[in-house]
Amino acid sequence: MRIMCDQNQGGWLAGRVVVALAVLGACVAMVLFSVRTHTAEDLGYHLAYGEQFWDEGRLVEHSEFIYTLPPLNTPPDQRPEPGPACWYDAQGRYCFPNANWLTQVILAGVYRLAGVAGLSVLLAGLAALLSVLLAVFMRRMNLPWLGVAVGVLLVTLVVYPRLQLRPELLGYVVLVAQACCLGRAMRYPRKPESLRWRVIILLIFLQWLLVNLHSYFLLGLAISVAVLAEYALRWLVSWRSASADSDERAVLAGGCKKLAVLLAGQVAVCFANPWTWRLAVLPVQTLAYIRTHKINAGPGAHPWSLLGEFQKTTFLFRNWTNDITNIAFAAMLVCVAAALLAAVLRRRWSWLLVLVGMTMVAMSMQRNIHVAAMLLIPVSLAAIWQGVAGFAARYGGKVRQAGRLIIAVGILVGCVCVSALVVTNRLYDGEGWLVRFGTGYSRVHMPVGPARWLNEHNPKGRLWCCSTATSNLHFFTRPHREMPMITNTWSLPPATLQMVFDVNRANDRVDFPQLGRRYDISVVVTGPGKFFGQLRQDRRWALVFLEGQFAIFMRLDGPDGKLARQTALHPTKVDPAKLAARTRQLDPKPVHVLGQLGEMLLQLRWPEHAVAVSQATVDAREDAIAWNRLGLALYLRGMMKKASKQRGAVEDFRQAERAFARSMELGNTHPNITKNLQAARQQISHTE
């Protein structure tokens, strides 16, 4: 008998250890997702804004380095219409309430103290804190530790694309901290210790933090409203119930008073910011603006509609099961559906309100999925557990213990597998993300190379830049250069933003040569595309820099004409093999960056370089697009050999034919692939 007890105790202990390891594994997985190279397109302007505070002691509400903003002396009736919550001040400057000012001060302060390494440590620390807060929240919702492990891992898989050093990450941390403070009140509304005055004061302070860190602060109010609604409803029901206990009624009445004070305090601190009412109404005005202009209905006339994060949420698209985030999102929605039923059956009205409200938030636009998941997943799992706990209790202790152990082992194995995929970059590469496991800046996505070249050569003229690189290029250049825009959507009027988008997409609505003369543009940083092709064909522009997915052109007849002629690149001066080798060193998974460079080399009509880089792309990973690009490069080289009557044209056409055929074998069904194959075969027959 004693031996059996010892065996049971040993099994119980083993189960506890495995469950603890599963929780730890889920938290570690979230942290590992945050140990990544910095790729955030907004990081540069946040650091620049924060830098201005530390240098000059003032907060930014006007981006004075954007040279496309309307001149100060523009008549009021000729100024472009401002965006939501924005305005022109008495001097004619375009202003906006800077909803992220406190985040920017924090980021710039860390950068001053510890550089980019400090930013990497901060990112990992915020992810670790977020995972701990999520665990605490779920425990306060009476979820067992096994459920906590499931919840943290599921949240991680849904939100990992946004685990970047952006203001919303700090917003996630504060929002989940608010949920932790209200967790017991949501779970035990009848207990007086669920709401204490010190908790109310802490919640008001957290709301003030959220208001000044990021514009998601309305969600903090929403949680308080949901809990207040449950307390008020239960209090009203208690008056109509003859069996209601007077002590319980008093607890509910006291809770209503405390929550009313909390809500009033939270609303009041929404105005405790440098822009008072302007920032307080920013989220409401933005939502109304998006709805009025149908911005989230898909790409349209308004420039904001071209920004993917404003689009309506959908995951049921072609091959959606190939994306782990979409699979996790689908799992979250299944949990929400089950939790809604459980919440109704158990009469958990605050849970029901949170589930309905946050589901609407998640489905409203893509950028809101991640913040909604912070609340939806914990509350869903808590509601489901409350519904099935009684059913699980029907089974004997050994059955429950075995089941718990099996599930915990499964979660632990899943955490280990996900962590391994992250550390080896296989997950990022497989899903097309440019982030990589590690620290520092991404040399592929961030314009580190162009900034280094500009700092070294210091051209005098103004700079034009592709839209996604503007903020980081502004911060990386010394001194900070003027920009046509930055990725802060509120920093310039929508009409000006549309003009910049039109130029970078080579839209015929904007005459870039005329625009260049108007703003005295001498330098252009861009990537592959129609605009790149226009500059290549224009003899007034010379290519002076080419690295990864970035190129720099300089105007030969501008203020930097002499520098442009001295630094101009020519295919005879660039070794194809060395170019391919240098590009591979930019990224441990170089398929994307090699492909981007290959596209630019094709546009430049540098056949030897295009073949070398395209071959390196195929060697890195064999896929249909890479083989098609290699075929185009070989075809181009063959045509140029044929035109100059050099030997080897037929062999190039034959290799191009094999490349196009291989692309079709790998699933390329684009109509152009058939045309490419036919063209190669025609050249073979004509040349032979």
XYZ file of C-alpha atoms in Angstrom:
688
model
C 0.000 0.000 0.000
C 2.846 2.360 0.850
C 4.538 1.555 -2.446
C 1.361 2.465 -4.353
C 1.120 5.788 -2.514
C 4.727 6.554 -3.354
C 4.085 5.710 -6.989
C 1.005 7.960 -7.072
C 2.940 10.754 -5.449
C 5.764 10.301 -7.959
C 3.317 10.459 -10.876
C 1.659 13.531 -9.386
C 5.043 15.233 -9.003
C 6.097 14.327 -12.554
C 2.858 15.800 -13.865
C 3.430 19.032 -11.969
C 6.969 19.290 -13.326
C 5.889 18.738 -16.921
C 3.070 21.297 -16.595
C 5.525 23.827 -15.153
C 7.916 23.145 -18.036
C 5.045 23.630 -20.509
C 4.231 27.050 -19.018
C 7.905 27.991 -19.035
C 8.254 26.745 -22.616
C 5.344 28.905 -23.775
C 6.824 31.993 -22.113
C 10.271 31.231 -23.557
C 8.728 30.853 -27.028
C 7.272 34.363 -26.797
C 10.633 35.765 -25.707
C 12.452 33.950 -28.528
C 10.049 35.474 -31.044
C 11.140 38.887 -29.761
C 14.865 38.133 -30.096
C 14.868 39.352 -33.653
C 16.595 41.798 -35.920
C 14.865 45.173 -36.019
C 12.717 45.592 -39.113
C 10.039 48.046 -37.932
C 9.527 50.695 -40.612
C 8.460 53.207 -37.942
C 11.404 52.769 -35.582
C 13.428 55.595 -37.114
C 10.869 58.341 -36.659
C 10.063 57.213 -33.120
C 13.755 57.479 -32.242
C 14.027 60.826 -34.029
C 11.004 62.257 -32.204
C 12.316 60.998 -28.865
C 15.778 62.342 -29.670
C 14.297 65.796 -30.152
C 12.810 65.621 -26.656
C 16.170 64.689 -25.087
C 18.060 67.302 -27.139
C 15.640 70.226 -26.976
C 13.222 69.374 -24.190
C 10.118 69.621 -26.377
C 7.656 67.129 -27.782
C 7.060 66.718 -31.496
C 3.735 67.735 -32.988
C 5.051 68.902 -36.362
C 7.535 67.048 -38.594
C 9.618 69.982 -39.758
C 11.932 67.752 -41.816
C 9.178 66.774 -44.311
C 9.790 69.121 -47.249
C 6.591 68.216 -49.150
C 4.352 69.787 -46.494
C 2.487 72.902 -47.670
C 4.553 76.087 -47.198
C 3.749 78.155 -44.133
C 2.429 81.031 -46.262
C -0.115 78.845 -48.080
C -3.543 80.543 -47.919
C -5.920 78.640 -45.625
C -8.359 77.900 -48.441
C -5.553 76.300 -50.503
C -4.164 74.031 -47.819
C -4.714 70.278 -48.222
C -7.425 68.822 -46.041
C -5.925 67.607 -42.745
C -6.216 64.029 -41.550
C -8.205 62.985 -38.461
C -7.396 65.022 -35.320
C -4.773 67.054 -37.237
C -4.754 70.833 -37.728
C -2.824 73.834 -39.035
C -1.538 76.098 -36.292
C -1.376 79.896 -36.341
C 1.963 79.803 -38.196
C 0.579 77.521 -40.890
C 2.405 74.397 -39.701
C 0.720 71.017 -40.134
C 0.306 69.576 -36.619
C -0.890 66.337 -35.078
C -1.390 65.009 -31.536
C 1.575 62.711 -30.987
C -0.150 59.686 -29.438
C 3.154 57.850 -28.902
C 5.235 60.585 -27.300
C 6.012 58.695 -24.077
C 7.045 55.566 -25.984
C 9.347 57.699 -28.130
C 10.969 59.255 -25.070
C 11.572 55.771 -23.617
C 12.989 54.334 -26.853
C 15.290 57.277 -27.485
C 16.457 57.208 -23.857
C 17.349 53.518 -24.094
C 19.091 54.108 -27.426
C 21.183 56.908 -25.913
C 22.246 54.720 -23.021
C 22.897 51.414 -24.790
C 22.494 51.837 -28.547
C 20.842 49.218 -30.728
C 21.834 46.479 -28.252
C 19.786 48.256 -25.604
C 16.788 48.307 -27.946
C 17.129 44.551 -28.461
C 17.259 43.950 -24.701
C 14.237 46.211 -24.220
C 12.260 44.281 -26.832
C 13.032 40.921 -25.220
C 12.261 42.324 -21.769
C 8.869 43.632 -22.870
C 8.014 40.243 -24.388
C 9.029 38.466 -21.170
C 6.942 40.878 -19.084
C 3.993 40.420 -21.427
C 4.139 36.630 -21.121
C 4.240 36.850 -17.312
C 1.314 39.279 -17.203
C -0.716 37.014 -19.485
C -0.036 34.094 -17.149
C -1.060 36.143 -14.112
C -4.250 37.306 -15.831
C -5.262 33.769 -16.726
C -4.542 32.503 -13.220
C -6.696 35.269 -11.767
C -9.443 34.090 -14.099
C -9.104 30.681 -12.343
C -7.536 28.968 -15.329
C -5.321 25.981 -14.375
C -1.627 26.116 -15.209
C -2.105 23.777 -18.146
C -4.608 26.228 -19.619
C -2.130 29.046 -18.969
C 0.468 27.238 -21.085
C -2.050 26.824 -23.911
C -3.076 30.475 -23.649
C 0.427 31.951 -23.704
C 1.457 29.783 -26.650
C -1.689 30.618 -28.634
C -1.288 34.346 -27.957
C 2.338 34.073 -29.062
C 1.435 32.451 -32.380
C -1.253 35.052 -33.095
C 0.725 38.160 -32.167
C 4.314 37.313 -33.095
C 4.269 39.447 -36.301
C 3.748 42.516 -34.077
C 6.395 41.634 -31.493
C 8.456 44.519 -32.789
C 9.765 47.596 -31.061
C 6.697 49.699 -31.749
C 4.475 51.724 -29.410
C 1.668 49.173 -29.489
C 3.917 46.619 -27.772
C 4.122 48.851 -24.718
C 0.378 49.321 -25.084
C -0.136 45.547 -25.001
C 1.833 45.316 -21.751
C -0.166 48.042 -20.021
C -3.522 46.754 -21.311
C -2.826 43.234 -20.027
C -1.679 44.735 -16.714
C -5.081 46.455 -16.469
C -6.772 43.138 -17.190
C -4.703 41.529 -14.412
C -5.957 44.142 -11.951
C -9.579 43.416 -12.902
C -9.138 39.652 -13.274
C -10.435 38.743 -9.822
C -13.358 41.141 -10.160
C -14.308 39.469 -13.436
C -14.022 36.035 -11.822
C -15.369 36.693 -8.299
C -17.773 39.667 -8.464
C -19.363 38.709 -5.119
C -16.173 38.857 -3.065
C -15.312 42.186 -1.436
C -11.553 41.596 -1.754
C -11.889 41.437 -5.559
C -11.882 45.252 -5.754
C -9.717 47.320 -3.436
C -9.070 51.031 -3.557
C -5.362 50.569 -4.173
C -6.273 48.539 -7.252
C -8.548 51.364 -8.437
C -5.714 53.876 -8.056
C -3.295 51.582 -9.903
C -5.776 51.143 -12.744
C -6.177 54.896 -13.148
C -2.388 55.270 -13.298
C -2.142 52.483 -15.885
C -4.798 54.219 -17.952
C -2.731 57.418 -17.893
C 0.281 55.424 -19.073
C -1.723 53.848 -21.880
C -3.061 57.220 -23.034
C 0.463 58.563 -23.463
C 2.061 55.396 -24.832
C -0.325 54.457 -27.642
C -3.768 55.223 -29.016
C -5.271 51.885 -27.882
C -6.286 53.510 -24.591
C -10.038 53.233 -25.297
C -9.714 49.489 -24.765
C -8.726 50.119 -21.147
C -12.011 51.945 -20.686
C -13.851 49.108 -22.407
C -12.638 46.516 -19.878
C -13.783 48.697 -16.971
C -17.176 49.239 -18.604
C -17.627 45.472 -19.047
C -16.881 44.754 -15.373
C -19.077 47.650 -14.208
C -21.937 46.347 -16.375
C -21.736 42.929 -14.691
C -21.673 44.397 -11.187
C -24.595 46.712 -11.964
C -26.641 43.916 -13.535
C -26.051 41.563 -10.609
C -26.906 44.323 -8.156
C -30.197 45.026 -9.948
C -31.054 41.329 -10.050
C -30.296 40.995 -6.334
C -33.029 43.532 -5.524
C -35.583 41.475 -7.422
C -34.494 38.182 -5.871
C -36.069 37.241 -2.557
C -33.236 34.853 -1.790
C -30.499 37.441 -2.330
C -28.198 37.950 0.620
C -27.947 41.496 1.997
C -24.181 41.162 2.367
C -23.880 40.127 -1.243
C -26.021 43.092 -2.288
C -23.781 45.402 -0.276
C -20.653 43.974 -1.892
C -22.132 44.486 -5.350
C -23.218 48.035 -4.505
C -19.761 48.835 -3.185
C -18.221 47.342 -6.313
C -20.445 49.502 -8.500
C -19.330 52.633 -6.651
C -15.657 51.730 -6.924
C -15.977 50.899 -10.607
C -17.859 54.144 -11.246
C -15.019 56.035 -9.577
C -12.541 54.025 -11.624
C -14.309 54.786 -14.887
C -14.575 58.483 -14.061
C -10.880 58.579 -13.171
C -9.901 56.768 -16.346
C -11.945 59.139 -18.492
C -10.387 62.124 -16.710
C -6.799 60.967 -17.281
C -7.530 60.546 -20.974
C -7.215 64.333 -21.069
C -4.003 64.302 -19.003
C -1.688 64.493 -21.980
C 0.211 67.292 -23.756
C -2.615 67.793 -26.283
C -5.555 67.378 -23.841
C -8.786 66.926 -25.795
C -7.135 66.541 -29.205
C -5.390 63.329 -28.193
C -8.371 62.145 -26.139
C -10.641 62.173 -29.198
C -7.980 60.929 -31.655
C -9.145 57.259 -31.689
C -12.791 58.222 -32.148
C -12.015 60.695 -34.939
C -9.755 58.166 -36.652
C -12.417 55.441 -36.598
C -14.996 57.868 -37.999
C -12.526 58.992 -40.674
C -11.794 55.403 -41.722
C -15.492 54.631 -41.973
C -16.339 57.840 -43.855
C -13.656 57.282 -46.497
C -14.193 53.475 -46.637
C -10.489 52.989 -46.025
C -10.722 49.415 -44.749
C -12.820 48.259 -47.707
C -9.687 47.610 -49.786
C -7.346 49.652 -52.000
C -9.187 52.685 -53.313
C -8.910 56.404 -53.923
C -7.737 57.319 -50.430
C -3.992 56.805 -49.765
C -4.649 55.225 -46.360
C -6.499 52.410 -48.146
C -3.142 51.285 -49.586
C -1.853 50.508 -46.081
C -2.465 46.833 -45.381
C -2.891 47.174 -41.618
C -6.031 49.300 -42.140
C -7.749 46.579 -44.202
C -10.587 44.507 -42.807
C -9.573 41.281 -41.148
C -9.909 38.110 -43.150
C -8.081 34.818 -43.004
C -10.123 32.630 -45.332
C -8.046 33.273 -48.417
C -6.118 30.977 -50.711
C -3.521 28.799 -48.963
C -4.351 30.384 -45.599
C -3.391 27.163 -43.830
C 0.239 27.724 -44.877
C 0.488 30.634 -42.430
C 0.865 29.676 -38.774
C -0.563 33.025 -37.662
C -3.762 32.457 -39.630
C -4.092 28.952 -38.207
C -3.676 30.354 -34.692
C -6.192 33.101 -35.474
C -8.690 30.502 -36.660
C -8.131 28.517 -33.467
C -8.724 31.684 -31.460
C -12.058 32.282 -33.206
C -13.122 28.689 -32.493
C -12.292 29.239 -28.825
C -14.241 32.508 -28.836
C -17.301 30.795 -30.319
C -17.230 28.100 -27.621
C -16.562 30.681 -24.920
C -19.531 32.821 -25.955
C -21.830 29.866 -25.351
C -20.161 29.059 -22.029
C -20.364 32.685 -20.892
C -24.091 32.834 -21.629
C -24.802 29.523 -19.909
C -22.741 30.537 -16.861
C -24.100 34.099 -16.901
C -20.675 35.674 -17.001
C -21.749 38.998 -18.452
C -18.417 40.814 -18.255
C -16.795 37.895 -20.068
C -19.531 37.994 -22.680
C -19.078 41.734 -23.240
C -15.296 41.394 -23.515
C -15.628 38.514 -25.972
C -18.143 40.301 -28.183
C -16.382 43.661 -28.042
C -12.869 42.365 -28.669
C -14.057 40.129 -31.498
C -15.499 43.216 -33.176
C -12.191 45.009 -32.595
C -10.215 42.105 -34.094
C -12.428 41.879 -37.170
C -12.510 45.638 -37.796
C -8.978 45.819 -39.263
C -5.857 43.706 -39.449
C -3.750 45.798 -37.089
C -6.281 45.177 -34.286
C -6.076 41.363 -34.325
C -3.091 41.291 -32.033
C -4.295 43.631 -29.302
C -7.680 41.892 -29.243
C -5.985 38.502 -28.865
C -4.417 39.690 -25.594
C -7.884 39.612 -24.017
C -9.837 37.224 -26.221
C -7.642 34.173 -25.676
C -7.370 34.364 -21.853
C -11.081 35.099 -21.374
C -12.097 32.426 -23.902
C -10.021 29.738 -22.236
C -11.302 30.735 -18.783
C -14.912 30.516 -19.966
C -14.334 27.156 -21.676
C -12.608 25.761 -18.602
C -15.465 26.801 -16.356
C -17.831 25.000 -18.693
C -15.870 21.731 -18.866
C -14.347 21.584 -15.376
C -17.367 19.797 -13.963
C -17.311 17.260 -16.780
C -13.591 16.584 -16.237
C -14.192 16.069 -12.509
C -16.326 12.996 -13.243
C -13.230 10.997 -14.127
C -10.983 9.432 -11.551
C -7.778 10.990 -10.349
C -5.558 8.668 -12.368
C -7.412 9.434 -15.593
C -7.218 13.174 -15.012
C -3.560 12.914 -14.065
C -2.734 10.911 -17.195
C -4.698 13.274 -19.415
C -3.024 16.313 -17.886
C 0.392 14.736 -18.385
C -0.291 13.860 -22.032
C -1.560 17.364 -22.833
C 1.360 18.985 -21.008
C 3.878 16.863 -22.909
C 2.166 17.802 -26.177
C 2.328 21.517 -25.337
C 5.952 21.221 -24.266
C 6.890 19.449 -27.491
C 5.024 22.120 -29.465
C 6.899 24.887 -27.648
C 10.236 23.193 -28.329
C 9.404 22.747 -32.025
C 8.255 26.360 -32.430
C 11.327 27.630 -30.604
C 13.594 25.551 -32.830
C 11.881 26.894 -35.963
C 12.378 30.445 -34.689
C 16.036 30.068 -33.724
C 16.892 28.461 -37.071
C 14.825 31.081 -38.992
C 12.909 28.314 -40.752
C 9.577 29.704 -39.551
C 10.325 33.256 -40.707
C 11.723 32.112 -44.043
C 8.872 29.703 -44.690
C 6.243 32.394 -44.114
C 8.056 35.138 -46.016
C 8.977 37.333 -43.042
C 12.170 39.380 -43.316
C 12.863 39.279 -39.578
C 15.582 36.931 -38.391
C 16.526 35.515 -35.021
C 19.251 37.703 -33.548
C 19.890 41.286 -32.533
C 20.698 44.570 -34.267
C 19.227 46.000 -37.441
C 18.114 43.912 -40.390
C 20.591 44.675 -43.178
C 17.962 43.638 -45.713
C 14.863 45.530 -44.614
C 16.488 48.540 -42.944
C 18.323 51.061 -45.190
C 21.585 50.650 -43.294
C 23.696 50.416 -46.461
C 22.221 53.508 -48.180
C 22.552 55.520 -44.957
C 26.207 54.514 -44.630
C 26.903 55.591 -48.227
C 25.102 58.917 -47.784
C 26.957 59.636 -44.550
C 30.271 58.879 -46.236
C 29.744 60.945 -49.400
C 27.446 63.630 -47.949
C 25.609 64.802 -51.106
C 24.310 68.365 -50.966
C 20.924 68.012 -52.665
C 17.601 66.874 -51.330
C 16.751 63.211 -50.993
C 13.765 61.280 -52.320
C 13.129 57.852 -50.853
C 10.846 54.841 -51.220
C 7.969 55.136 -48.756
C 8.785 52.281 -46.388
C 12.408 53.372 -45.789
C 11.823 57.072 -45.111
C 11.630 57.018 -41.307
C 14.694 54.851 -40.794
C 16.757 56.588 -43.454
C 15.983 59.923 -41.821
C 17.269 58.698 -38.462
C 20.283 56.745 -39.746
C 21.706 59.664 -41.767
C 23.922 62.208 -40.027
C 22.901 64.939 -40.006
C 19.291 63.786 -40.287
C 18.124 64.440 -43.843
C 14.862 65.944 -44.987
C 12.329 63.461 -46.329
C 9.350 63.623 -48.701
C 7.337 61.766 -46.029
C 7.761 59.455 -43.064
C 5.756 56.411 -42.063
C 3.821 58.384 -39.444
C 0.462 58.493 -41.229
C -0.654 61.522 -39.213
C 2.431 63.618 -40.009
C 1.286 64.919 -43.390
C -2.002 65.589 -45.190
C -3.510 62.641 -47.063
C -3.207 64.513 -50.388
C 0.545 64.909 -49.881
C 0.845 61.249 -48.931
C -1.017 60.334 -52.128
C 1.465 62.364 -54.187
C 4.422 60.520 -52.652
C 2.758 57.147 -53.245
C 2.070 58.089 -56.874
C 5.739 58.913 -57.470
C 7.035 55.726 -55.876
C 4.554 53.644 -57.847
C 5.517 55.538 -61.043
C 1.940 56.730 -61.448
C 1.405 58.980 -64.463
C -0.548 61.458 -62.338
C 2.739 62.932 -61.067
C 5.558 64.224 -63.271
C 8.654 63.323 -61.256
C 11.118 65.441 -63.304
C 8.946 68.492 -62.674
C 8.577 67.526 -59.017
C 12.350 67.084 -58.787
C 12.931 70.609 -60.072
C 10.307 71.990 -57.694
C 11.960 70.484 -54.620
C 15.530 70.410 -56.006
C 15.797 66.631 -55.582
C 19.322 65.386 -56.271
C 19.383 61.900 -54.689
C 16.877 59.024 -54.870
C 16.901 55.889 -52.709
C 14.584 53.259 -54.125
C 14.112 49.561 -54.835
C 12.951 47.369 -57.726
C 9.831 48.477 -59.573
C 8.526 50.879 -62.189
C 10.075 53.934 -60.530
C 13.481 52.225 -60.564
C 12.991 51.505 -64.264
C 12.131 55.137 -64.999
C 15.295 56.388 -63.322
C 17.436 53.816 -65.127
C 16.126 54.953 -68.503
C 16.570 58.648 -67.700
C 20.073 59.737 -68.740
C 19.987 62.568 -66.236
C 20.295 60.036 -63.406
C 23.273 57.808 -62.588
C 23.296 54.684 -60.430
C 25.852 55.166 -57.641
C 24.949 52.478 -55.086
C 23.475 48.980 -55.260
C 23.095 46.676 -52.250
C 20.409 44.165 -51.399
C 17.023 45.645 -52.184
C 18.192 49.278 -52.208
C 19.693 51.438 -54.944
C 20.802 55.073 -54.994
C 20.527 57.290 -58.064
C 22.025 60.780 -58.317
C 21.146 63.543 -60.748
C 23.956 64.355 -63.165
C 22.717 67.908 -63.790
C 22.038 68.703 -60.126
C 24.094 70.105 -57.253
C 25.794 66.713 -56.833
C 26.576 66.137 -60.512
C 30.336 65.893 -59.973
C 29.893 63.358 -57.174
C 27.464 61.390 -59.345
C 29.988 61.110 -62.167
C 32.782 60.106 -59.775
C 30.788 57.366 -58.032
C 28.650 56.095 -60.932
C 28.497 52.298 -61.148
C 29.240 50.488 -64.392
C 28.809 46.740 -64.940
C 32.464 46.373 -65.908
C 33.494 47.717 -62.468
C 31.342 45.274 -60.478
C 32.370 41.636 -60.240
C 29.220 39.433 -60.605
C 30.464 36.644 -58.325
C 31.534 39.039 -55.592
C 28.216 40.891 -55.833
C 26.318 37.633 -55.322
C 28.605 36.650 -52.428
C 28.192 40.022 -50.676
C 24.423 39.796 -51.037
C 24.312 36.319 -49.505
C 26.105 37.694 -46.443
C 23.301 40.185 -45.809
C 20.868 37.519 -44.637
C 21.155 33.962 -43.266
C 18.141 33.135 -45.470
C 19.091 35.184 -48.554
C 16.410 34.100 -51.036
C 14.375 37.297 -50.737
C 17.249 39.758 -50.928
C 18.873 37.872 -53.828
C 15.545 37.950 -55.642
C 15.120 41.693 -55.114
C 18.639 42.372 -56.356
C 18.056 40.071 -59.311
C 14.983 42.085 -60.311
C 16.986 45.324 -60.278
C 19.815 43.774 -62.294
C 17.313 42.657 -64.927
C 15.940 46.194 -65.073
C 19.496 47.551 -65.355
C 20.126 45.076 -68.196
C 23.296 43.770 -66.568
C 23.074 40.177 -67.865
C 26.188 38.659 -66.281
C 25.300 40.023 -62.865
C 21.639 39.030 -63.232
C 22.643 35.449 -64.103
C 25.096 35.201 -61.184
C 22.625 36.532 -58.621
C 19.677 34.555 -60.018
C 21.745 31.364 -59.966
C 22.630 32.087 -56.337
C 18.905 32.474 -55.617
C 18.142 29.053 -57.106
C 21.040 27.549 -55.165
C 19.680 29.025 -51.928
C 16.173 27.670 -52.477
C 14.649 26.083 -55.533
C 11.276 27.623 -56.284
C 9.241 28.592 -59.325
C 9.854 32.337 -59.106
C 13.628 31.930 -58.750
C 13.817 29.622 -61.767
C 11.733 32.018 -63.862
C 14.031 34.908 -62.906
C 17.085 32.837 -63.826
C 15.474 32.045 -67.165
C 14.878 35.756 -67.823
C 18.494 36.562 -66.962
C 19.821 33.843 -69.283
C 17.454 34.956 -72.034
C 18.631 38.554 -71.633
C 22.270 37.494 -71.810
C 21.550 35.420 -74.906
C 19.785 38.314 -76.649
C 22.668 40.688 -75.899
C 25.204 38.129 -77.177
C 23.119 37.633 -80.293
C 22.878 41.394 -80.898
C 26.653 41.816 -80.551
C 27.310 38.599 -82.541
C 29.115 36.910 -79.647
C 29.332 33.169 -79.178
C 27.222 31.333 -76.636
C 23.814 32.823 -77.393
C 22.247 29.450 -78.292
C 23.530 27.840 -75.100
C 22.028 30.704 -73.044
C 18.672 30.243 -74.782
C 18.787 26.509 -74.090
C 19.555 27.097 -70.421
C 16.757 29.658 -70.317
C 14.391 27.076 -71.819
C 15.334 24.557 -69.118
C 14.896 27.201 -66.413
C 11.408 28.167 -67.633
C 10.424 24.498 -67.901
C 11.637 23.875 -64.347
C 9.615 26.879 -63.132
C 6.489 25.344 -64.681
C 7.269 21.982 -63.060
C 7.386 23.704 -59.682
C 3.881 25.097 -60.152
C 4.291 28.411 -61.988
C 0.969 28.907 -63.791
C 1.357 32.585 -64.687
C 0.539 33.244 -68.377
C 3.936 34.892 -68.886
C 5.834 31.682 -68.110
C 4.366 30.035 -71.225
C 5.293 33.077 -73.305
C 8.813 33.039 -71.883
C 9.241 29.364 -72.746
C 7.966 29.891 -76.287
C 10.273 32.890 -76.778
C 13.325 30.869 -75.679
C 12.440 28.047 -78.067
C 11.918 30.469 -80.933
C 15.326 32.022 -80.340
C 16.922 28.574 -80.288
C 15.392 27.676 -83.655
C 16.180 31.072 -85.226
C 19.747 31.281 -83.911
C 20.655 27.713 -84.878
